[in-house]
Amino acid sequence: MTSIRPRPATISDIARRAGVSTATVSYVLNDAPAGARIPEETRARVRAAADDLGYVPHASARSLRTGARDLVLYVHFDVAHGPLASEFLYALARALRDLGYTLMQYGAEKNRGVKAARAWAALRPAAVLAGDDRLTAAGVELLTKAGIRVIGLGSDPARAKGTGLSTLVMDHHAVGLAAGRHLTGRGYRDLAVVLPTDPPLRTMGEGRLAGVREAAAEAGAAVRVHDMDYSPASAAGIVAAWRAEGLPRGVFGYNDEFSGLLLGALLDAGVRVPEEVGLVGADDLMLCEMLRPALTSVRLRSESPEEIARRITEAITEGAEVHLSPWTAHPVPRRT
Amino acid sequence: MTSIRPRPATISDIARRAGVSTATVSYVLNDAPAGARIPEETRARVRAAADDLGYVPHASARSLRTGARDLVLYVHFDVAHGPLASEFLYALARALRDLGYTLMQYGAEKNRGVKAARAWAALRPAAVLAGDDRLTAAGVELLTKAGIRVIGLGSDPARAKGTGLSTLVMDHHAVGLAAGRHLTGRGYRDLAVVLPTDPPLRTMGEGRLAGVREAAAEAGAAVRVHDMDYSPASAAGIVAAWRAEGLPRGVFGYNDEFSGLLLGALLDAGVRVPEEVGLVGADDLMLCEMLRPALTSVRLRSESPEEIARRITEAITEGAEVHLSPWTAHPVPRRT
């Protein structure tokens, strides 16, 4: 079939085909109480005409009637989603749908601030979930004035309070604290932490580092810090520096993927893991089960997506600020 | 701020605030030729009023005027996107945006067929990109009748031709052929291939297996096939079977992640890789650089996203079927 794109069928088309008024079509298709007075034979004819024409009710038209099916925009353009984020998003999308909202991911704009806010606002969402690095005060103000609630992913709740900006954050301090306590719990007192150089990851890395520092302070351990790119060469460079200056006893590798690169570089350098250097990642990806020795990690468990969805819709319908931090951190010891 | 969600500003609100007619507002904000007759002072007042009120043009309203900003829905609910898919999607989203379309990901519905088609159609996209496992003939017909073009991801172009269904496929046969030729090129004549048990992956796996079989036939090699779940236990079970029945010389592990699990299980069983068993994955993820020995893989290179975006919009505006297979497969030898 190579026909020109057809115009979507309207209730007028259905009325013409079924030989009834548009009001009758509307009553029948909406199961309106007034439709009960319409003979079953007519109702069947209207439904058949709608099916033949491939009629589908317009989501926006329905939303005017029911107040439902509002769009929640999740702004996302990072190269890779971890499975953790993907599972969480799917569950959140389902929970929001059950509350009458449509969560969609939009990732074509790498702008930030007012320019990005204008592009998102033109899509007329009820709410926008966007990374803190994409938000400026002016951008949030533009969206709020347009009746769009903004939920800052990773935005500092303390700074957001009272500004109208809602927040959804992962407690990176708790991730670092769990990793750090795992390492000091093994008796390690000479720790090293890597910090990603990529800006959005770096902010999270700094939160995790603060958690490791707290665990180190509790145990009287020292903490060295190293910048790291997400590349094998960067991992090899850090391991070479360790060999020159003395190996750390325990390493927190920011997450499982950075830790995987560090593990490869340590093994290449002939370092025995965990006998000489212990290593812990974060996210508890399947990757941990592929590496040898299998990688110790920190798992993040989320509270119910239904509850998070309910709080987000509260922000939309009541105009309330919500501040969510639904994850808790748990160490998952493996071989490293 | 905890105000009730404000109503978005309209051009009537702007007209009232600026003390001009709505027609004047419309001319000014749309940079219409007729607006040239309006004094600069008035134009500045209109723009200031629009800014004060946080006015943003409605994307749908604009699309009625310009025919642009149509929604392209990418239906996606798998647990994890590989970085390959994520990079490709970002580039495609950007290219489509430059052509006036908005690519959004929607992942709350795991339905298929007519039920899924109805849910997608209610969002009024210009086109839907959906996995072949979600599409039925009736579902495609419903969408097509509603004026929505359907692009089946992984749909068989030979079967789709003439039905109105466009296709965007990865040539899995070529992936398997590249992997198989790499293994036979090393002189291996006793090959094993794993097939994922999960249905959407299984179809791709079967295409890849056919490619390996072609390479094996060229070289006079034998091919064993094993079902595999994405779990360490399943990988361990396959390796145990190999040890009982005799190790294969070369293994194609479906993709890098399944291969990563197999590598862990092989090393746990004391099998030397690649001295006893050679292993090749597919996708060329960063994971290959984390594993030791580093994993040999098959890289998929895509043609320009701009060209793919242009072909997709051709399907939309001209109602033409398009059949795209933009990836080519290239072996990336590492240590396994």
XYZ file of N, CA and C in Angstrom, chain A residues 9-126:
354
model
N -10.181 9.563 10.879
C -11.640 9.608 10.858
C -12.158 10.465 12.011
N -13.238 11.216 11.753
C -13.858 12.034 12.794
C -15.245 11.465 13.093
N -15.911 12.003 14.112
C -17.255 11.503 14.405
C -18.219 11.888 13.281
N -17.914 12.956 12.540
C -18.765 13.286 11.372
C -18.694 12.174 10.331
N -17.485 11.646 10.087
C -17.334 10.544 9.122
C -18.156 9.336 9.565
N -18.101 9.065 10.861
C -18.828 7.907 11.384
C -20.331 8.127 11.241
N -20.776 9.365 11.569
C -22.200 9.697 11.477
C -22.697 9.502 10.045
N -21.911 9.974 9.074
C -22.295 9.863 7.663
C -22.425 8.389 7.284
N -21.398 7.604 7.671
C -21.396 6.189 7.288
C -22.538 5.411 7.944
N -22.837 5.753 9.219
C -23.869 5.001 9.952
C -25.262 5.562 9.709
N -25.336 6.742 9.058
C -26.641 7.358 8.799
C -27.322 7.864 10.055
N -26.521 8.438 10.972
C -27.097 8.992 12.202
C -26.486 10.372 12.440
N -26.953 11.060 13.493
C -26.403 12.375 13.807
C -25.072 12.230 14.545
N -24.297 13.312 14.522
C -23.021 13.274 15.253
C -23.283 13.162 16.755
N -24.386 13.721 17.214
C -24.717 13.617 18.647
C -24.915 12.154 19.030
N -25.618 11.406 18.145
C -25.825 9.978 18.415
C -24.494 9.245 18.484
N -23.603 9.555 17.522
C -22.272 8.920 17.522
C -21.560 9.200 18.838
N -21.623 10.457 19.255
C -20.932 10.858 20.476
C -21.486 10.115 21.694
N -22.829 10.045 21.786
C -23.447 9.317 22.907
C -22.975 7.864 22.938
N -23.002 7.241 21.748
C -22.689 5.803 21.676
C -21.219 5.559 22.046
N -20.325 6.338 21.422
C -18.896 6.062 21.612
C -18.415 6.421 23.013
N -19.137 7.375 23.649
C -18.732 7.761 25.000
C -19.499 7.013 26.074
N -20.367 6.064 25.657
C -21.208 5.350 26.624
C -21.944 6.336 27.531
N -22.402 7.433 26.949
C -23.098 8.456 27.736
C -24.475 7.926 28.145
N -24.965 8.363 29.311
C -26.274 7.889 29.784
C -27.373 8.099 28.730
N -27.330 9.262 28.029
C -28.344 9.543 27.006
C -28.345 8.478 25.914
N -27.229 7.781 25.765
C -27.109 6.751 24.727
C -28.009 5.545 24.988
N -28.462 5.413 26.239
C -29.291 4.258 26.593
C -30.613 4.284 25.816
N -31.036 5.489 25.395
C -32.305 5.594 24.657
C -32.137 5.209 23.179
N -30.876 4.963 22.757
C -30.624 4.635 21.346
C -30.736 3.119 21.174
N -31.490 2.664 20.160
C -31.675 1.217 19.959
C -30.335 0.490 19.793
N -30.268 -0.724 20.282
C -29.039 -1.511 20.209
C -28.569 -1.666 18.757
N -29.523 -1.798 17.845
C -29.178 -1.967 16.416
C -28.398 -0.735 15.915
N -28.872 0.452 16.296
C -28.176 1.694 15.888
C -26.799 1.769 16.533
N -26.766 1.422 17.809
C -25.478 1.465 18.508
C -24.465 0.532 17.840
N -24.925 -0.654 17.467
C -24.034 -1.617 16.796
C -23.541 -1.036 15.475
N -24.451 -0.333 14.734
C -24.083 0.235 13.432
C -23.010 1.325 13.611
N -23.190 2.146 14.645
C -22.216 3.215 14.919
C -20.851 2.598 15.256
N -20.880 1.586 16.107
C -19.609 0.963 16.498
C -18.915 0.309 15.302
N -19.716 -0.320 14.436
C -19.142 -0.958 13.238
C -18.526 0.094 12.321
N -19.243 1.236 12.157
C -18.711 2.311 11.303
C -17.402 2.849 11.880
N -17.369 3.005 13.208
C -16.146 3.502 13.865
C -14.989 2.537 13.631
N -15.295 1.236 13.742
C -14.249 0.232 13.522
C -13.762 0.247 12.076
N -14.736 0.294 11.137
C -14.373 0.308 9.709
C -13.456 1.473 9.379
N -13.734 2.603 9.989
C -12.977 3.820 9.663
C -11.700 3.938 10.500
N -11.502 2.983 11.388
C -10.291 3.047 12.221
C -10.306 4.232 13.159
N -11.516 4.596 13.634
C -11.631 5.759 14.509
C -10.998 5.493 15.867
N -10.202 6.439 16.327
C -9.700 6.367 17.696
C -9.927 7.717 18.349
N -10.433 7.689 19.596
C -10.664 8.974 20.257
C -9.346 9.698 20.456
N -9.355 10.980 20.353
C -8.162 11.807 20.503
C -7.850 11.952 21.986
N -6.592 11.665 22.326
C -6.223 11.716 23.743
C -6.472 13.102 24.339
N -6.161 14.156 23.586
C -6.343 15.510 24.125
C -7.817 15.811 24.297
N -8.632 15.382 23.314
C -10.071 15.605 23.408
C -10.599 14.890 24.650
N -10.134 13.651 24.823
C -10.577 12.926 26.001
C -10.117 13.607 27.271
N -8.915 14.180 27.236
C -8.400 14.763 28.466
C -9.218 16.004 28.844
N -9.764 16.703 27.851
C -10.632 17.835 28.151
C -11.874 17.350 28.900
N -12.329 16.149 28.524
C -13.550 15.612 29.125
C -13.271 15.001 30.494
N -12.157 14.281 30.585
C -11.927 13.490 31.798
C -10.857 14.081 32.688
N -10.110 15.062 32.183
C -9.014 15.625 32.972
C -7.850 14.669 33.073
N -7.869 13.603 32.294
C -6.851 12.562 32.426
C -5.909 12.574 31.230
N -4.970 11.611 31.215
C -4.052 11.419 30.091
C -3.111 12.588 29.892
N -2.830 13.310 30.944
C -1.872 14.399 30.822
C -0.490 13.834 30.553
N 0.291 14.624 29.850
C 1.642 14.221 29.496
C 2.625 14.581 30.612
N 3.416 13.629 31.028
C 4.549 13.890 31.917
C 5.807 13.619 31.101
N 6.612 14.660 30.953
C 7.772 14.584 30.074
C 9.009 14.246 30.895
N 9.669 13.174 30.532
C 10.940 12.840 31.179
C 12.039 13.163 30.178
N 12.801 14.189 30.493
C 13.827 14.674 29.581
C 15.099 13.872 29.792
N 15.536 13.230 28.732
C 16.644 12.300 28.889
C 17.452 12.197 27.608
N 18.753 12.360 27.698
C 19.578 12.269 26.489
C 20.930 11.687 26.791
N 21.068 11.108 27.964
C 22.349 10.479 28.254
C 22.538 9.297 27.331
N 23.775 8.961 27.110
C 24.062 7.893 26.165
C 23.490 6.563 26.656
N 23.680 6.243 27.892
C 23.171 4.947 28.360
C 22.404 5.062 29.660
N 21.303 4.389 29.684
C 20.489 4.101 30.841
C 21.001 2.839 31.481
N 21.256 2.833 32.729
C 21.479 1.543 33.399
C 20.172 0.767 33.473
N 20.276 -0.552 33.671
C 19.058 -1.363 33.848
C 18.264 -0.901 35.069
N 18.958 -0.380 36.067
C 18.279 0.120 37.257
C 17.307 1.219 36.874
N 17.794 2.227 36.141
C 16.959 3.346 35.729
C 15.842 2.864 34.807
N 16.137 1.915 33.914
C 15.130 1.434 32.976
C 13.982 0.730 33.688
N 14.325 -0.128 34.632
C 13.275 -0.835 35.379
C 12.415 0.148 36.158
N 13.074 1.099 36.791
C 12.360 2.087 37.585
C 11.419 2.897 36.695
N 11.913 3.304 35.526
C 11.116 4.117 34.607
C 9.900 3.371 34.110
N 10.090 2.089 33.784
C 8.959 1.307 33.298
C 7.882 1.226 34.374
N 8.308 0.946 35.601
C 7.350 0.832 36.700
C 6.653 2.169 36.947
N 7.423 3.259 36.861
C 6.847 4.583 37.078
C 5.856 4.931 35.967
N 6.206 4.605 34.719
C 5.325 4.877 33.577
C 3.994 4.145 33.746
N 4.060 2.898 34.191
C 2.855 2.097 34.391
C 1.999 2.691 35.510
N 2.667 3.073 36.596
C 1.932 3.627 37.741
C 1.286 4.957 37.376
N 1.982 5.785 36.607
C 1.410 7.066 36.187
C 0.238 6.847 35.235
N 0.373 5.864 34.348
C -0.714 5.561 33.423
C -1.981 5.175 34.192
N -1.799 4.406 35.248
C -2.959 4.002 36.048
C -3.629 5.203 36.717
N -2.868 6.286 36.861
C -3.438 7.510 37.435
C -3.887 8.484 36.338
N -3.828 8.055 35.064
C -4.340 8.883 33.972
C -3.297 9.770 33.315
N -2.025 9.514 33.577
C -0.963 10.313 32.969
C -0.131 9.463 32.008
N 0.428 10.137 30.998
C 1.285 9.448 30.041
C 2.714 9.942 30.212
N 3.590 9.055 30.657
C 5.009 9.409 30.775
C 5.690 9.152 29.441
N 6.318 10.184 28.906
C 7.084 9.989 27.676
C 8.492 10.522 27.877
N 9.423 9.849 27.234
C 10.817 10.283 27.278
C 11.120 11.105 26.046
N 11.806 12.218 26.265
C 12.151 13.108 25.171
C 13.625 13.438 25.286
N 14.367 13.196 24.218
C 15.811 13.314 24.366
C 16.541 13.996 23.235
N 15.878 14.865 22.477
C 16.556 15.443 21.318
C 17.245 16.772 21.631
N 16.973 17.335 22.794
C 17.500 18.663 23.118
C 18.595 18.552 24.168
N 19.786 19.049 23.855
C 20.814 19.073 24.892
C 20.955 20.473 25.477
N 20.018 21.365 25.111
C 20.050 22.701 25.691
C 19.708 22.654 27.169
N 19.973 23.777 27.835
C 19.567 23.906 29.233
C 18.929 25.278 29.420
N 18.394 25.497 30.597
C 17.869 26.812 30.939
C 16.630 27.182 30.152
N 16.509 28.467 29.836
C 15.298 28.990 29.206
C 15.082 28.384 27.825
N 16.157 28.179 27.079
C 16.033 27.637 25.727
C 15.420 26.238 25.772
N 15.919 25.411 26.667
C 15.375 24.062 26.823
C 13.938 24.135 27.333
N 13.704 25.003 28.315
C 12.369 25.111 28.926
C 11.332 25.477 27.872
N 11.683 26.380 26.964
C 10.756 26.773 25.896
C 10.404 25.575 25.018
N 11.410 24.771 24.669
C 11.175 23.597 23.816
C 10.267 22.580 24.515
N 10.521 22.384 25.813
C 9.683 21.424 26.551
C 8.266 21.964 26.695
N 8.148 23.259 27.003
C 6.828 23.855 27.237
C 5.958 23.772 25.987
N 6.601 23.854 24.812
C 5.837 23.796 23.558
C 5.152 22.444 23.379
N 5.609 21.431 24.106
C 4.982 20.106 24.026
C 3.815 19.994 25.000
N 3.545 21.049 25.752
C 2.397 21.154 26.651
C 2.255 20.000 27.637
N 3.328 19.692 28.357
C 3.183 18.653 29.376
C 2.520 19.202 30.634
N 2.037 18.294 31.484
C 1.557 18.692 32.808
C 2.742 18.861 33.748
